[in-house]
mmCIF file of C-alpha atoms in Angstrom:
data_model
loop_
_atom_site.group_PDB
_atom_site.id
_atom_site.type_symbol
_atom_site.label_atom_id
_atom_site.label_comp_id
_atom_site.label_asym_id
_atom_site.label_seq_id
_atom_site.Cartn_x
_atom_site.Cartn_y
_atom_site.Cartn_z
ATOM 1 C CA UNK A 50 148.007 101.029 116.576
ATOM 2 C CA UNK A 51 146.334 98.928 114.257
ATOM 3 C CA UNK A 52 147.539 100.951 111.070
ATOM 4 C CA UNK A 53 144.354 101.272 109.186
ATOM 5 C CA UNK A 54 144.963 104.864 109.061
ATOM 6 C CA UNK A 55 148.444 104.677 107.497
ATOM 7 C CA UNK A 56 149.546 107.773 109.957
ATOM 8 C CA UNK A 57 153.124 107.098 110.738
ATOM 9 C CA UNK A 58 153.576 110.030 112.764
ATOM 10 C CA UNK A 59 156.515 109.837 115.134
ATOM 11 C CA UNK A 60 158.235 107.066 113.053
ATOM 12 C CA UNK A 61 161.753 107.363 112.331
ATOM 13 C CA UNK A 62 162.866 104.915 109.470
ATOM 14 C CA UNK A 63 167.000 104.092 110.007
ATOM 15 C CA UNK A 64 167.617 102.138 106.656
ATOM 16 C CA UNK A 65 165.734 99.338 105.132
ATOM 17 C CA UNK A 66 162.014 99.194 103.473
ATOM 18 C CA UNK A 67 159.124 100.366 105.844
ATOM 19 C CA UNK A 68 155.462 100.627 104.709
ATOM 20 C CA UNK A 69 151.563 100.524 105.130
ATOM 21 C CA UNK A 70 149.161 98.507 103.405
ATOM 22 C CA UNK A 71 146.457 96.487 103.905
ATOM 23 C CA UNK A 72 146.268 98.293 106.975
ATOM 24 C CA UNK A 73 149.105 97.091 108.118
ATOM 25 C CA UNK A 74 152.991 97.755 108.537
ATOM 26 C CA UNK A 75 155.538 95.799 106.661
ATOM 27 C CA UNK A 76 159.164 95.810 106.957
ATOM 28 C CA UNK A 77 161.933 94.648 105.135
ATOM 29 C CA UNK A 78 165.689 94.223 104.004
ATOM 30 C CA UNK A 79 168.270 95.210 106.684
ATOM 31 C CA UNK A 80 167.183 98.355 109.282
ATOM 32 C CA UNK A 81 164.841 98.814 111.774
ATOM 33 C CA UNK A 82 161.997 101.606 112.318
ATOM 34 C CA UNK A 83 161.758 103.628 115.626
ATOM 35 C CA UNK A 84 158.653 105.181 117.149
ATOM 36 C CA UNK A 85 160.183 108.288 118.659
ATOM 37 C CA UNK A 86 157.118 110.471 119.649
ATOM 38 C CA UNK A 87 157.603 108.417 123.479
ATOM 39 C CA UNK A 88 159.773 106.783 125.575
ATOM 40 C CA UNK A 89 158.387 103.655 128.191
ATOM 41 C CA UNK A 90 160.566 102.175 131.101
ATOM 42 C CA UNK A 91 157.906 99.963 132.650
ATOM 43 C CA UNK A 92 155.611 98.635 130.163
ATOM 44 C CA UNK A 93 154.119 95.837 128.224
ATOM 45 C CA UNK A 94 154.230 95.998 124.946
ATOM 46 C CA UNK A 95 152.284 93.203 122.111
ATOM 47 C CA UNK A 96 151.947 93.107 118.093
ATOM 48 C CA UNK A 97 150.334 90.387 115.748
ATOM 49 C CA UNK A 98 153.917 89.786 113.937
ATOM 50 C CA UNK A 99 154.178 87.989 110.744
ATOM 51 C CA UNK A 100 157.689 86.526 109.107
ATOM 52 C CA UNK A 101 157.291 86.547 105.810
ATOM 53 C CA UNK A 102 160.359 85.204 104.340
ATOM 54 C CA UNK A 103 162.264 81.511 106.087
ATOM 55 C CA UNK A 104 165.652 83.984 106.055
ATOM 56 C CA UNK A 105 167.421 85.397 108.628
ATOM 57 C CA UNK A 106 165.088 87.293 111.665
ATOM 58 C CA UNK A 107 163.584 90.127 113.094
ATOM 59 C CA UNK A 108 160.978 91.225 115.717
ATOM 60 C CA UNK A 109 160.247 94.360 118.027
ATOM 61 C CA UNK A 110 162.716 96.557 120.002
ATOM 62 C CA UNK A 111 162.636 98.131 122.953
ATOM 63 C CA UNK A 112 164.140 100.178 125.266
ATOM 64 C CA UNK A 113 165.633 102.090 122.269
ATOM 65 C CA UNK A 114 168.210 105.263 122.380
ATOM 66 C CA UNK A 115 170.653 106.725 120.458
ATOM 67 C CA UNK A 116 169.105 105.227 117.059
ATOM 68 C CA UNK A 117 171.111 106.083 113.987
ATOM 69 C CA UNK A 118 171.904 104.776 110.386
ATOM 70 C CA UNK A 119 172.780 100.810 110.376
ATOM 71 C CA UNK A 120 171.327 97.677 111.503
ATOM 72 C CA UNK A 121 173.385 97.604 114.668
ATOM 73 C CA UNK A 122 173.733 101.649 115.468
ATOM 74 C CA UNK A 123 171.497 101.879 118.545
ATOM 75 C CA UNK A 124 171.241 100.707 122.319
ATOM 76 C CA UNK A 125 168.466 98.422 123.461
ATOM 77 C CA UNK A 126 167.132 95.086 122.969
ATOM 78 C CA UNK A 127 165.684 93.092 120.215
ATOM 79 C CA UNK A 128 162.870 89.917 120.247
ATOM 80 C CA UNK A 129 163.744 88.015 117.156
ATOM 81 C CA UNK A 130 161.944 85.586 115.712
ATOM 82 C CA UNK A 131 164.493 82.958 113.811
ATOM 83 C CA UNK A 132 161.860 80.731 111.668
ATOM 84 C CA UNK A 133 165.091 79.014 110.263
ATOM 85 C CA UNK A 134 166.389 78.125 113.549
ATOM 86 C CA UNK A 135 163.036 77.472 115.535
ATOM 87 C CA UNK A 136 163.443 79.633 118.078
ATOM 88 C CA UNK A 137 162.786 82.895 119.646
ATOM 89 C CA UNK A 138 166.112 84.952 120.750
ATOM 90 C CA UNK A 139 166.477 88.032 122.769
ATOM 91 C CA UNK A 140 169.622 90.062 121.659
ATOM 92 C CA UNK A 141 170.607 92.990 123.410
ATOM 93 C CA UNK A 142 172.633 96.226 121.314
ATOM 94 C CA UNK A 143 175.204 98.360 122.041
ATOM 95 C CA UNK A 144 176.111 99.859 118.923
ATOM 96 C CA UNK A 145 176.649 95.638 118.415
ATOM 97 C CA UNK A 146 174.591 92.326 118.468
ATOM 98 C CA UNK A 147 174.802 90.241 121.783
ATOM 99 C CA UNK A 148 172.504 87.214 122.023
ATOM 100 C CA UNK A 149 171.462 86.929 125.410
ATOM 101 C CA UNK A 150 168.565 84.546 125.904
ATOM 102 C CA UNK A 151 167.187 81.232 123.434
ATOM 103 C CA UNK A 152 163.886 80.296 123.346
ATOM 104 C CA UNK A 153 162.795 77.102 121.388
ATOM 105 C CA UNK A 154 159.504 77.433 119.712
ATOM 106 C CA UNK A 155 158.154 75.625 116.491
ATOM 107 C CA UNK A 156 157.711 78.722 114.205
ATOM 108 C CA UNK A 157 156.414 78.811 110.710
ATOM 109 C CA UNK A 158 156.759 81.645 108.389
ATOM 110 C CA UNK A 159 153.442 83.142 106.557
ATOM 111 C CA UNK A 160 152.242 82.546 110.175
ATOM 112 C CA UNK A 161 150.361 85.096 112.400
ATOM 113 C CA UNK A 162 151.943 85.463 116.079
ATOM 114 C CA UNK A 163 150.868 87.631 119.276
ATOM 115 C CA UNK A 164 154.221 88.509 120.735
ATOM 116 C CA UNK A 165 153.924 90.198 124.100
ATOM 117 C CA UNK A 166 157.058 91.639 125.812
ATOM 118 C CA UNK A 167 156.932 92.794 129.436
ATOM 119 C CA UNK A 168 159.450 95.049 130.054
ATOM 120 C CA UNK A 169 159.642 95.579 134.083
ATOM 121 C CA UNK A 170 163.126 96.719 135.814
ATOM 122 C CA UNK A 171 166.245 94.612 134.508
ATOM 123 C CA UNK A 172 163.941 92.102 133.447
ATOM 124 C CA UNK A 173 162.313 91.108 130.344
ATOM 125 C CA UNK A 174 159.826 88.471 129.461
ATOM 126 C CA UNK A 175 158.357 86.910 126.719
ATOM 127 C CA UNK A 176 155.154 85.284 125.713
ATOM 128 C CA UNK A 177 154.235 83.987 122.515
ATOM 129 C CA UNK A 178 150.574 82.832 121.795
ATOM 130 C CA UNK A 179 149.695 83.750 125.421
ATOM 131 C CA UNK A 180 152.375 80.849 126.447
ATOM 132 C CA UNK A 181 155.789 82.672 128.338
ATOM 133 C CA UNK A 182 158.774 81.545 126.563
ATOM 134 C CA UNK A 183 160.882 82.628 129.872
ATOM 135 C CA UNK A 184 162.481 85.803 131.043
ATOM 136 C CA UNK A 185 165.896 87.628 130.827
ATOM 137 C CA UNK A 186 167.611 89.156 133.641
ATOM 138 C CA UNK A 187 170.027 92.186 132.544
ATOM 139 C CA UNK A 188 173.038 92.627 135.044
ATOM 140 C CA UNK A 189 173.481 96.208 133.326
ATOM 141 C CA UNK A 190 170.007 96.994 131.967
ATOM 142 C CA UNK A 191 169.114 100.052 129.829
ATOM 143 C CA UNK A 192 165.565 101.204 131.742
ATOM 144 C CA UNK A 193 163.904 103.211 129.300
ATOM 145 C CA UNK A 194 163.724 103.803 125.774
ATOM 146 C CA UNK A 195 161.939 103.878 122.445
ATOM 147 C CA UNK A 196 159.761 100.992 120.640
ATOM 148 C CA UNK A 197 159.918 99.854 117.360
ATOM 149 C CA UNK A 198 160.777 96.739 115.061
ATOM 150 C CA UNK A 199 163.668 95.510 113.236
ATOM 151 C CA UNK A 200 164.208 93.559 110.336
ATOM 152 C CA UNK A 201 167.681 91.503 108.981
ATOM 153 C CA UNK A 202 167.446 90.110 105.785
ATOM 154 C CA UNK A 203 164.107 89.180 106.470
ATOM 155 C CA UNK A 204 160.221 90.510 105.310
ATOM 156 C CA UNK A 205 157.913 91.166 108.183
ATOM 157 C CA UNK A 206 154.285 91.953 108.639
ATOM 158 C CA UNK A 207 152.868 93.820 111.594
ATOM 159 C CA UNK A 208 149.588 94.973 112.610
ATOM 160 C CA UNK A 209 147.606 95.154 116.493
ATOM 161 C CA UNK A 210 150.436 97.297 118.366
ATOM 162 C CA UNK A 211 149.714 98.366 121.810
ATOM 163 C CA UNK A 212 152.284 99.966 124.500
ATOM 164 C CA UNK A 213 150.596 99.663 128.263
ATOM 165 C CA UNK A 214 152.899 101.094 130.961
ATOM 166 C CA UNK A 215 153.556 99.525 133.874
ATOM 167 C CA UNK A 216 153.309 101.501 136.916
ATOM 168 C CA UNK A 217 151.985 103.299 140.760
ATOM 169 C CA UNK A 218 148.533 103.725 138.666
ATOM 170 C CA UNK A 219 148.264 99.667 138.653
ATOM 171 C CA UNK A 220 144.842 98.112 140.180
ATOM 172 C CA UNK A 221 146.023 96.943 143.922
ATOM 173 C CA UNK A 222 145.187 93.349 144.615
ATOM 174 C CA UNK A 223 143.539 93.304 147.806
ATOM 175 C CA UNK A 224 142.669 89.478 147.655
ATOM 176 C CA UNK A 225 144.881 86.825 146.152
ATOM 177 C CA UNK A 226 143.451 83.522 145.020
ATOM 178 C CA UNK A 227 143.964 80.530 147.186
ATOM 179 C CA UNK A 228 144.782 76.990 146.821
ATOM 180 C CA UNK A 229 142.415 74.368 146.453
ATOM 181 C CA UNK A 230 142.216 70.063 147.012
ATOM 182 C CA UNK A 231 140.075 68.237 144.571
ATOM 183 C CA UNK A 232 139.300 65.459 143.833
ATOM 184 C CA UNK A 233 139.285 63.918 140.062
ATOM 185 C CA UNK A 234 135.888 65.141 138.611
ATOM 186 C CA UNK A 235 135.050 67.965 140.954
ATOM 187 C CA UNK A 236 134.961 71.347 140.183
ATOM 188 C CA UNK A 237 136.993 74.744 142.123
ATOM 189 C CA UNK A 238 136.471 78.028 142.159
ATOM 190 C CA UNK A 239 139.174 80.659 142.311
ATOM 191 C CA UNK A 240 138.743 84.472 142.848
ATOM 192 C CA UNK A 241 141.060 87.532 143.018
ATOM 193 C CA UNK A 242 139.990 90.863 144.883
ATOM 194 C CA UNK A 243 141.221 94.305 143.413
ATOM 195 C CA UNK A 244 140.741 97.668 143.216
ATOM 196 C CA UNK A 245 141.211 99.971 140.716
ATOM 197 C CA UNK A 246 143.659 103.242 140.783
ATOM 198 C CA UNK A 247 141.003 106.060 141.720
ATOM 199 C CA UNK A 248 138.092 103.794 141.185
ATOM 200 C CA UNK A 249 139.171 102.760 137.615
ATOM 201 C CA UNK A 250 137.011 99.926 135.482
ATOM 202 C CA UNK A 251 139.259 96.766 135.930
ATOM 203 C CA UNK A 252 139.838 94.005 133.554
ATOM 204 C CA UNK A 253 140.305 90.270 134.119
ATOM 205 C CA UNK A 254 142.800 87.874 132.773
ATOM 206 C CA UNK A 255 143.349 83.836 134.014
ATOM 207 C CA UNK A 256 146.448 82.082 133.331
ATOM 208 C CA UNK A 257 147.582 78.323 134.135
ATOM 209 C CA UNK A 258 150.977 77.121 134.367
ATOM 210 C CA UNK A 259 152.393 73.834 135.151
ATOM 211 C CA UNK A 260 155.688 75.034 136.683
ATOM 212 C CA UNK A 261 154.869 78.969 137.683
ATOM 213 C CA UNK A 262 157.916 79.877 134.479
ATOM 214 C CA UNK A 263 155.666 79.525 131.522
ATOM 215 C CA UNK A 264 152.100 80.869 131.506
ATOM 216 C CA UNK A 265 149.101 80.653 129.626
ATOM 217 C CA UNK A 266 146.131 82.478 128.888
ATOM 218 C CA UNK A 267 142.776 80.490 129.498
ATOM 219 C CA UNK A 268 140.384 81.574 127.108
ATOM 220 C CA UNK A 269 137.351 83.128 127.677
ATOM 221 C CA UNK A 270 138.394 83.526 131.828
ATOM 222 C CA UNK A 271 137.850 87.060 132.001
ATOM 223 C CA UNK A 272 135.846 88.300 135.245
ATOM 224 C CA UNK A 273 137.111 88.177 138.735
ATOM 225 C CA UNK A 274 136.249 84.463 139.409
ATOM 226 C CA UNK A 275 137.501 81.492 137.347
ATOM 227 C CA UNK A 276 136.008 78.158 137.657
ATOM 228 C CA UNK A 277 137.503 74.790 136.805
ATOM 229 C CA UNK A 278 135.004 72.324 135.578
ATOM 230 C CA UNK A 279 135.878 68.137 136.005
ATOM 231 C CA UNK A 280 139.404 68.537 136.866
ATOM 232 C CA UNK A 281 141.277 65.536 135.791
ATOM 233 C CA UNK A 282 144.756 63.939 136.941
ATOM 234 C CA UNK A 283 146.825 65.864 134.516
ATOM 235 C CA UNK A 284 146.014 68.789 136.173
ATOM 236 C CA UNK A 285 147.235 67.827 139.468
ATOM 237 C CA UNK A 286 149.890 70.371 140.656
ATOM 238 C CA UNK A 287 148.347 73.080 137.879
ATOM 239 C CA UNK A 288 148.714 76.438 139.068
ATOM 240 C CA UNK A 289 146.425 79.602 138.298
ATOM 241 C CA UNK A 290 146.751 83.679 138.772
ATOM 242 C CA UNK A 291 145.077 86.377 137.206
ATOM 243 C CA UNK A 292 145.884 89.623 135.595
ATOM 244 C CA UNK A 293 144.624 92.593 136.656
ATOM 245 C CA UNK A 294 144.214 95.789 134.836
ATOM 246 C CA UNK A 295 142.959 99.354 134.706
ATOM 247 C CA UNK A 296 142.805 102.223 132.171
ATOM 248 C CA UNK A 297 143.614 105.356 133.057
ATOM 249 C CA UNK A 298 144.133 108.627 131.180
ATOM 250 C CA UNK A 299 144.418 106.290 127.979
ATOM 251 C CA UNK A 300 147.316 104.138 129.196
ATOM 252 C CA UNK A 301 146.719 100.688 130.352
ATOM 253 C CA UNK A 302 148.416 99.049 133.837
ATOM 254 C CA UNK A 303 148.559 95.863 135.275
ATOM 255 C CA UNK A 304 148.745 94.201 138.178
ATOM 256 C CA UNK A 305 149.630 90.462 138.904
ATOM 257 C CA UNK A 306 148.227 88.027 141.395
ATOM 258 C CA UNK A 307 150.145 85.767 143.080
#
């Protein structure tokens, strides 16, 4: 949803100042708006999120029931992002706040962020900027839900929302990418093999990582073979995988290489 059309059907507003303009959706003051026309389990889900104001925090939530009137009055989870305290938190809600998970990250407010939340099982991860801040393990996870946003004390701007389930209709990798020995200078080429759910149009994604926890997307790698041009020293140790993906019946899935 990239708001341009201003149609809020399906959204549920539980206190606090919701909007569109400027084709996109701006919230503010203490409350949080629900998308109820849907419910995900398995899914990723990513927004271009501006903080407008250096007070307090706010962010998407997920895994949503039993919304009602109050900032706290609903069960889920909650990625907040805490421009005063430089850092990205994960609190989880029972009808209460519980901080679960702390991120560092430099963040600036009147700044422009893609957030993107995978939501798979009891666990949740986080990237910001295409970099993963780390993931969240729940020992008593809630598996399904709504999706919306949430504001305390704060003035946010979204705009860009997607919500891609996760799923049996996922491309099926049936060739992961192997390792490779170079030497300082010389180039390697890396390849992943997949096919699509009933024949599906796949999509390509290459990430690097220098310690397989946080990830990053390489820009521009985007077919089924990357290749890495004068590798230096720094990159000794680097890892790679790619991120499959196929459409089908409007709803985007994703599969990860190894």
């Amino acid at each position: 949803n990239d708001f341009e059309s201003g149609d809020l059907a399906g959204w549920q507003n539980y206190e606090g100042s919701w909007n569109v303009s400027d084709g996109a959706y701006h919230g503010s003051g203490n409350g949080k708006s629900i998308l109820e026309s849907m419910s995900f389990s398995d899914f990723i889900y990513e927004v271009d999120i501006c903080v407008n104001e250096a007070t307090n925090w706010g962010g998407p939530v997920l895994r949503v029931t039993e919304p009602g009137a109050g900032l706290e009055s609903y069960m889920g989870y909650c990625v907040n992002l805490n421009v005063q305290e430089n850092a990205v938190w994960l609190s989880r809600h029972t009808n209460n706040w519980q901080h679960v998970a702390n991120w560092p990250y430099d963040l600036e407010f009147n700044q422009t962020y893609h957030l993107r939340i995978v939501a798979e099982g009891p666990v949740i991860t986080v990237y910001l900027d295409g970099e993963e801040l780390g993931s969240y393990t729940d020992p008593d996870p809630y598996l399904e839900g709504y999706v919306g946003f949430r504001s305390y004390g704060t003035s946010l701007t979204m705009d860009n929302m997607s919500v891609r389930a996760l799923g049996d209709k996922a491309p099926t990798i049936t060739q992961e990418p192997s390792s490779a020995e170079i030497l300082t200078g010389e180039s390697a080429e890396f390849s992943v093999s997949a096919e699509g759910y009933e024949g599906a149009r796949l999509t390509y994604q290459w990430q690097t990582s220098s310690n397989r926890v946080r990830w990053t997307d390489i820009s521009g790698a985007e077919s089924a073979v990357y290749r890495l041009e004068n590798a230096d020293l720094e990159q000794n140790g680097t890892y790679f995988r790619c991120i499959v993906s196929n459409e089908v019946d409007g709803t985007l899935y994703t599969a990860v290489s190894a």
